[in-house]
Tab-separated table of C-alpha atoms and ligand atoms in Angstrom:
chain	number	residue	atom	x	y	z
A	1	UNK	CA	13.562	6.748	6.671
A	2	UNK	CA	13.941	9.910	4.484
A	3	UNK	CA	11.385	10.013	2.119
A	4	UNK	CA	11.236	12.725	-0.553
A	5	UNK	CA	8.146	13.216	-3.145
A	6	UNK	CA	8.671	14.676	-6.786
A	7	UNK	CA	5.458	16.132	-7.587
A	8	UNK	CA	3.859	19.416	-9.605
A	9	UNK	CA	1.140	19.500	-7.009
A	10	UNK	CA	3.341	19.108	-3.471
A	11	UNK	CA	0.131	20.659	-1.659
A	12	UNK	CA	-1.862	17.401	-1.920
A	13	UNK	CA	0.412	15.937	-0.492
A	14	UNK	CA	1.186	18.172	2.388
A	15	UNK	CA	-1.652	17.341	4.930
A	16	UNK	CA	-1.107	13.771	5.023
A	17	UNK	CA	2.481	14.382	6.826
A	18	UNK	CA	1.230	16.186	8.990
A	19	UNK	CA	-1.817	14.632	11.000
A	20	UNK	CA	-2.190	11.400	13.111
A	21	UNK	CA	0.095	8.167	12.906
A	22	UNK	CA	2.438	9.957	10.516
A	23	UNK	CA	2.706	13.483	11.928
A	24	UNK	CA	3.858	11.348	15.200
A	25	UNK	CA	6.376	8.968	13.170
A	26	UNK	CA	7.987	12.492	12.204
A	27	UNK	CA	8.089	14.105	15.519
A	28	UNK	CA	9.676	11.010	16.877
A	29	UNK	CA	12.360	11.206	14.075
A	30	UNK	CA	11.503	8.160	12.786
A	31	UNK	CA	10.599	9.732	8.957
A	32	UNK	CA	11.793	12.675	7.356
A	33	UNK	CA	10.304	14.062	4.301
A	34	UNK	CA	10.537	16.601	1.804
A	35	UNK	CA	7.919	17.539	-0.719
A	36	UNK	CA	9.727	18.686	-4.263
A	37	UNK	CA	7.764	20.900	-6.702
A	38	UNK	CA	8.904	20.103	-10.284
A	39	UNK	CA	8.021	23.576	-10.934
A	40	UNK	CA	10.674	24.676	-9.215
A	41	UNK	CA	13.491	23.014	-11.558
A	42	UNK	CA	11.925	24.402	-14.783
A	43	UNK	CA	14.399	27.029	-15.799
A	44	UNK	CA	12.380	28.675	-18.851
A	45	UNK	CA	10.476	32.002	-19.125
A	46	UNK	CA	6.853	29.589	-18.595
A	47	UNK	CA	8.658	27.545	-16.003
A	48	UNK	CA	7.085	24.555	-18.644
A	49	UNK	CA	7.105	21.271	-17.489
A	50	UNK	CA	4.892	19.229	-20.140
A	51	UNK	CA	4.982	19.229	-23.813
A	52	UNK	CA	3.339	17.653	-27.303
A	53	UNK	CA	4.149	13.822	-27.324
A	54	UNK	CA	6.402	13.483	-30.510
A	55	UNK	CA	4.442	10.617	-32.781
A	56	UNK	CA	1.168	12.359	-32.186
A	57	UNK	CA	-1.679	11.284	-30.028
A	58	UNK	CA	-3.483	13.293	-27.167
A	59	UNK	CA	-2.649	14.702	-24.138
A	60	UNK	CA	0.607	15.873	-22.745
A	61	UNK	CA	3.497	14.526	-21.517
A	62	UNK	CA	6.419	15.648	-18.453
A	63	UNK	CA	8.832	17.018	-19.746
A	64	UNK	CA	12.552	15.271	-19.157
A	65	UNK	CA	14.303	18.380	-17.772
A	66	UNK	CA	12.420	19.514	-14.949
A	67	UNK	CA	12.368	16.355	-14.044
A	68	UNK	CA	15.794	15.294	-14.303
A	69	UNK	CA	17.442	17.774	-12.537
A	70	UNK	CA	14.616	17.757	-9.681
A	71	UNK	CA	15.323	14.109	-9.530
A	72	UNK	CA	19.541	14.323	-9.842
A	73	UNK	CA	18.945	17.293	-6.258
A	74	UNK	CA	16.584	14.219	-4.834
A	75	UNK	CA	19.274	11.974	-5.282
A	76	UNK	CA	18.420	9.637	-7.487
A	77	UNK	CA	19.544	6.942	-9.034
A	78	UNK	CA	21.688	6.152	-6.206
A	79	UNK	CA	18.549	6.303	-3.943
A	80	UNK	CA	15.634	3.347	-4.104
A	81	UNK	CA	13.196	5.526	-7.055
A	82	UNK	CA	9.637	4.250	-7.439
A	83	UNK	CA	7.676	6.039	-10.434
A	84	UNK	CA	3.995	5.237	-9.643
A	85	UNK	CA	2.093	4.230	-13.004
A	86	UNK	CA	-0.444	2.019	-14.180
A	87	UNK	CA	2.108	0.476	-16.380
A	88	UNK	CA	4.115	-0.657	-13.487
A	89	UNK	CA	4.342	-3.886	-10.919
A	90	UNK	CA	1.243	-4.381	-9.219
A	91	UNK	CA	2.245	-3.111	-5.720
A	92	UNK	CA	1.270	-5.535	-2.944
A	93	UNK	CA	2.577	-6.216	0.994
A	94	UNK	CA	5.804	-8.208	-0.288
A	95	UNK	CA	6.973	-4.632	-1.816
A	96	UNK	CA	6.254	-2.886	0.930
A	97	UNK	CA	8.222	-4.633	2.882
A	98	UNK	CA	11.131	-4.727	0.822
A	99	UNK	CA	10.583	-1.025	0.575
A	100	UNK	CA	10.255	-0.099	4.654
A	101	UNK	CA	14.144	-1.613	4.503
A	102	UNK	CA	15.178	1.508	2.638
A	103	UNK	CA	16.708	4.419	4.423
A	104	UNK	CA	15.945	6.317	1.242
A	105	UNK	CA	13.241	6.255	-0.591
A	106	UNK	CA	12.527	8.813	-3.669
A	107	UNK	CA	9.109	9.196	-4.898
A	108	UNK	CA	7.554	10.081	-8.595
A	109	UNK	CA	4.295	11.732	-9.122
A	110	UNK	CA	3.081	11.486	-13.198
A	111	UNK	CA	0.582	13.737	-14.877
A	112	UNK	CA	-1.241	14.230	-17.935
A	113	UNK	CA	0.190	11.018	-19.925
A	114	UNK	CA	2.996	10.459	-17.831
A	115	UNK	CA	6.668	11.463	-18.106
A	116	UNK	CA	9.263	10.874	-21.050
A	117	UNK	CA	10.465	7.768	-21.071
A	118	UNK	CA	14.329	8.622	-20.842
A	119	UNK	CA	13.672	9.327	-17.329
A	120	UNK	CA	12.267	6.222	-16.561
A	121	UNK	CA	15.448	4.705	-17.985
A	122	UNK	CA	18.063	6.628	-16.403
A	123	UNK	CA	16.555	8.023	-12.915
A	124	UNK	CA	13.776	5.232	-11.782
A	125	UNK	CA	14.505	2.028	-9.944
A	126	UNK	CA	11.025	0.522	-9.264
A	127	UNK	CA	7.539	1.425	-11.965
A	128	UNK	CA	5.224	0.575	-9.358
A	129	UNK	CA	1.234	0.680	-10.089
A	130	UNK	CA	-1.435	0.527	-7.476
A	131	UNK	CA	-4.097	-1.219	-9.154
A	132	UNK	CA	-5.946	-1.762	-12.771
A	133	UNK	CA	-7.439	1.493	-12.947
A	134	UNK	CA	-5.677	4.989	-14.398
A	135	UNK	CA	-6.239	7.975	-11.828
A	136	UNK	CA	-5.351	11.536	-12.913
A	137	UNK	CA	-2.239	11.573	-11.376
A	138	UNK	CA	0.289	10.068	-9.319
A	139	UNK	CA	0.182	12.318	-5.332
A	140	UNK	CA	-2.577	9.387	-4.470
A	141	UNK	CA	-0.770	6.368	-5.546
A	142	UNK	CA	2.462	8.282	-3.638
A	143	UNK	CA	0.693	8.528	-0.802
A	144	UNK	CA	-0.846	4.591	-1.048
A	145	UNK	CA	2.688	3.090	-1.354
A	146	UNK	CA	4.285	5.444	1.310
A	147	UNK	CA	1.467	4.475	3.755
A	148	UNK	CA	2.027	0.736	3.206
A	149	UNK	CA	5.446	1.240	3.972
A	150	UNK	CA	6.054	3.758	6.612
A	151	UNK	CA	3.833	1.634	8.863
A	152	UNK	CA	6.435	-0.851	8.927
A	153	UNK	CA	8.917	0.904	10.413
A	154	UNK	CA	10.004	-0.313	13.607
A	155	UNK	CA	8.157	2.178	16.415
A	156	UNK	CA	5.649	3.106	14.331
A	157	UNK	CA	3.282	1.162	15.433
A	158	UNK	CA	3.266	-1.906	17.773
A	159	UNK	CA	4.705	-5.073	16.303
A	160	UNK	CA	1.766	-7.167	17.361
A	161	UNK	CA	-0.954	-5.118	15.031
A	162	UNK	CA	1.363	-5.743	12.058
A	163	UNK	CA	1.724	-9.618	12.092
A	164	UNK	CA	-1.918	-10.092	12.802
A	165	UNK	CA	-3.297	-8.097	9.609
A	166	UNK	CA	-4.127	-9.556	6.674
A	167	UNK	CA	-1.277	-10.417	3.902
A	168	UNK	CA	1.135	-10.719	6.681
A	169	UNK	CA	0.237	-14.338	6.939
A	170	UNK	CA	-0.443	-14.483	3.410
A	171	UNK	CA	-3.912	-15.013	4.470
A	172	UNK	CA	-6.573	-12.215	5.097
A	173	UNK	CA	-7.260	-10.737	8.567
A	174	UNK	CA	-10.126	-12.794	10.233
A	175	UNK	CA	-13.124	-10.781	11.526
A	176	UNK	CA	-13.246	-8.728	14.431
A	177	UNK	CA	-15.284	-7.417	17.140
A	178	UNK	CA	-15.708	-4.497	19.803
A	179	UNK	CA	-17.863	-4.255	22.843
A	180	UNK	CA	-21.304	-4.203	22.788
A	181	UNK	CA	-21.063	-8.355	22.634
A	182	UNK	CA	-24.865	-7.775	21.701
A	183	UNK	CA	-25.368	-5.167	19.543
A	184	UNK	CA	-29.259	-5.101	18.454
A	185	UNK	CA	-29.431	-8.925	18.173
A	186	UNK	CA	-26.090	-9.235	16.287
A	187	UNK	CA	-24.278	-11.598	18.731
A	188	UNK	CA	-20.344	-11.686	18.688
A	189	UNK	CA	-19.014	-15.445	18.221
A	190	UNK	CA	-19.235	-16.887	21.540
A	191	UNK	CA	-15.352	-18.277	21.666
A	192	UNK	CA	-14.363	-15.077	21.052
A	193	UNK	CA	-15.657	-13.974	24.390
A	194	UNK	CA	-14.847	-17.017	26.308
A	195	UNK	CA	-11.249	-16.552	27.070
A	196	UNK	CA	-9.490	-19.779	25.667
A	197	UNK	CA	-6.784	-18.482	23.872
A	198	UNK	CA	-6.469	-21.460	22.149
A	199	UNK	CA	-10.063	-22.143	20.789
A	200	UNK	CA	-9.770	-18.283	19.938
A	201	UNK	CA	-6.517	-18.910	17.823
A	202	UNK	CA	-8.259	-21.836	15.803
A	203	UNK	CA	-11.349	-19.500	14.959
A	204	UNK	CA	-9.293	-16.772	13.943
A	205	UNK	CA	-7.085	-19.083	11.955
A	206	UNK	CA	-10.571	-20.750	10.404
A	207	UNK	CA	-12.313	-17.574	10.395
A	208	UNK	CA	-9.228	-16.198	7.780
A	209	UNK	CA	-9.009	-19.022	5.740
A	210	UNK	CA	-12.910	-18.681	5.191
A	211	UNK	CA	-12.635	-15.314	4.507
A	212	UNK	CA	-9.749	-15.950	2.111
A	213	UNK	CA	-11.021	-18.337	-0.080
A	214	UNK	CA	-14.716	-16.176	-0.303
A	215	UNK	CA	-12.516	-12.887	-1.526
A	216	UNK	CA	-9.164	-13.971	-2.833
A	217	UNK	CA	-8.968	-17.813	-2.995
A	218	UNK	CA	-5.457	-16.880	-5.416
A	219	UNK	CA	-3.750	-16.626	-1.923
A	220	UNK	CA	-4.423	-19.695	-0.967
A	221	UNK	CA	-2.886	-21.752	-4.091
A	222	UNK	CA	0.636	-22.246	-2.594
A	223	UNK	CA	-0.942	-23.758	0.731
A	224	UNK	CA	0.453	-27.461	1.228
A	225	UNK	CA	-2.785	-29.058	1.918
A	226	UNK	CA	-0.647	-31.981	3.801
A	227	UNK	CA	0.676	-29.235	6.554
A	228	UNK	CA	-1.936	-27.856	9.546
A	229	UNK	CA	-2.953	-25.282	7.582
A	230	UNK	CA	-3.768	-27.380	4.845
A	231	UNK	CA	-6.207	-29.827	6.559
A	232	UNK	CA	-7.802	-26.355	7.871
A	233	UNK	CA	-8.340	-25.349	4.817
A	234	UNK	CA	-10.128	-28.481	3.479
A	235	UNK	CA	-12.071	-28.669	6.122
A	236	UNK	CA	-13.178	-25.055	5.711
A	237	UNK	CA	-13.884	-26.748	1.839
A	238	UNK	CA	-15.707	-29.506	3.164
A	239	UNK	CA	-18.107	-27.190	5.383
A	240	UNK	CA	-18.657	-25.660	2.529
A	241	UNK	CA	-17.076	-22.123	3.527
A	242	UNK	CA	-15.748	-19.376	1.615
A	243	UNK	CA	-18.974	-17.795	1.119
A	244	UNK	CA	-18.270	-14.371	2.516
A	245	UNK	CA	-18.204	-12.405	5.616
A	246	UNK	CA	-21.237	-13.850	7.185
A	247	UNK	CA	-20.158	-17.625	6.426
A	248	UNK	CA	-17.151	-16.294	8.158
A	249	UNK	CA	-18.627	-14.786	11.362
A	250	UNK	CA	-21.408	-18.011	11.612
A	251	UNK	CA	-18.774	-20.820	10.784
A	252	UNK	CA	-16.832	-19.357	13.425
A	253	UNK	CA	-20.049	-19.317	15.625
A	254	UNK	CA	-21.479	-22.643	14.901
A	255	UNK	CA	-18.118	-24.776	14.327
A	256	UNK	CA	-16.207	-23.882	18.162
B	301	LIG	N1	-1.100	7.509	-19.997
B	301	LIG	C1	-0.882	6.745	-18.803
B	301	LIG	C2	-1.187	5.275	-19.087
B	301	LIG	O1	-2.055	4.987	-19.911
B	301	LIG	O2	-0.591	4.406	-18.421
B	301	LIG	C3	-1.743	7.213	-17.659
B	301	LIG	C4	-1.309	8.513	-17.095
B	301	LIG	S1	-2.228	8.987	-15.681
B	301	LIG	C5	-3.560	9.884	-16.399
B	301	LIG	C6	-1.243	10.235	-14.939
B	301	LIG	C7	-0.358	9.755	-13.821
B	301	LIG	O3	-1.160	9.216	-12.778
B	301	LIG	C8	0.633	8.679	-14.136
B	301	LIG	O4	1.796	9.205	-14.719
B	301	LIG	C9	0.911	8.065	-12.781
B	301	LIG	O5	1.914	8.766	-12.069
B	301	LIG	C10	-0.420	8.227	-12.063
B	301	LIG	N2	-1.232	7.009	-12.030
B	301	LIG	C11	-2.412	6.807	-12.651
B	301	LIG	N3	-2.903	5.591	-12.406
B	301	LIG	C12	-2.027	4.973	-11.574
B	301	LIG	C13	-1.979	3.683	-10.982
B	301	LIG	N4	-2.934	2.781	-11.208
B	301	LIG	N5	-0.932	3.397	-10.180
B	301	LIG	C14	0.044	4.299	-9.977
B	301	LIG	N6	0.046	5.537	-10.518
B	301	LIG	C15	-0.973	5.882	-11.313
């Protein structure tokens, strides 16, 4: 994938190519990326890139120039173009999916109140925002969506850590455990250490849906409680669960 970020402040953005999981993806060939300074496409005397919003109001805006011609070298619209910004889709692990199918993906950092709405017309394909908060600008929110997506590159990193994790089930990731098994008196479950893969699956499966419907019982609404994971599920209801992290770790405990 060839990934290319538009930004006024390219030098946040630098380090993160460069050290662990993705410095590797890019010495195996497996990402490309270029870091574009707006800067560099603003042709006047100040080299300006933000401006007065016309109606009034505080703050500044981006300018449309800079941008569009920094964007039209990038190579958008013909290339997948995700502005981040509050005002856009809530970004989740469906969209990062669809994403990691691109061989192209273009990038958009905002600042100050954002960027004039004509390029968001003509130049973007996807407004994509990373949560219900503003931040000061967009190099974080980037860097958020390109890490949910590189990741699921083929050969980044092993197939088997991706379809466990949470959202990839539509569920969240049950809890897990290292050695010590006995760690002051904190006791991992015992089927976890037992070695029947099968009892282990059925925790893990329990220990997610308990999880799930303690922190984000939404994912769970679409569950046909006629199906296997259904009568988990109501069962995990009927125990009571969904109380947190440590109903999750003594359910799993107390119920194989
Ligand atoms: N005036 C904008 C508004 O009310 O929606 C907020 C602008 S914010 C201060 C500056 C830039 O930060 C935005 O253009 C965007 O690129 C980025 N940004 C801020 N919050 C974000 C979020 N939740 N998701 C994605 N990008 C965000």
């Amino acid at each position: 994938m060839r990934i290319k970020v538009i930004s006024l402040f390219p030098e946040i953005i630098e380090a993160y190519f460069s050290a662990s999981i993705m410095k590797r993806a890019v010495e195996k060939g497996l990402i490309s990326y270029e870091l574009v300074n707006i800067r560099d496409y603003a042709f006047d005397r100040h080299r300006k890139c933000d401006d007065e919003v016309f109606g009034g109001g505080p703050g500044m805006l981006m300018k449309p120039e800079p941008l569009d011609r920094a964007l039209a070298a990038a190579g958008s619209p013909e290339l997948r173009t995700i502005y981040v910004t509050p005002s856009g889709r809530l970004f989740n692990q469906v969209m990062a999916l669809d994403f990691a199918h691109e061989e192209n993906l273009i990038l958009l950092c905002g600042r100050y109140e954002g960027i004039d709405q004509r390029i968001i017309d003509t130049r973007v394909t996807d407004l994509v925002s990373i949560g219900d908060y503003v931040l000061s600008s967009g190099e974080i929110a980037a860097m958020v969506v390109i890490d949910a997506v590189y990741r699921l590159i083929p050969g980044v990193i092993s197939h088997e850590s991706l379809s466990e994790e949470s959202f990839s089930s539509g569920l969240l990731e049950y809890p897990q455990y290292t050695r010590p098994a006995k760690y002051d008196n904190l006791i991992v479950p015992e089927v976890l250490v037992n070695g029947n893969h099968a009892a282990i699956e059925r925790w893990r499966l329990k220990a997610s849906l308990i999880k799930t419907l303690a922190y984000r019982p939404e994912l769970l609404q679409n569950i046909d409680l006629t199906s296997e994971l259904g009568r988990l599920l109501k069962e995990v209801i009927d125990e009571g669960g969904g109380h947190g992290p440590h109903t999750a770790d003594s359910s799993g405990t107390n119920s194989n």
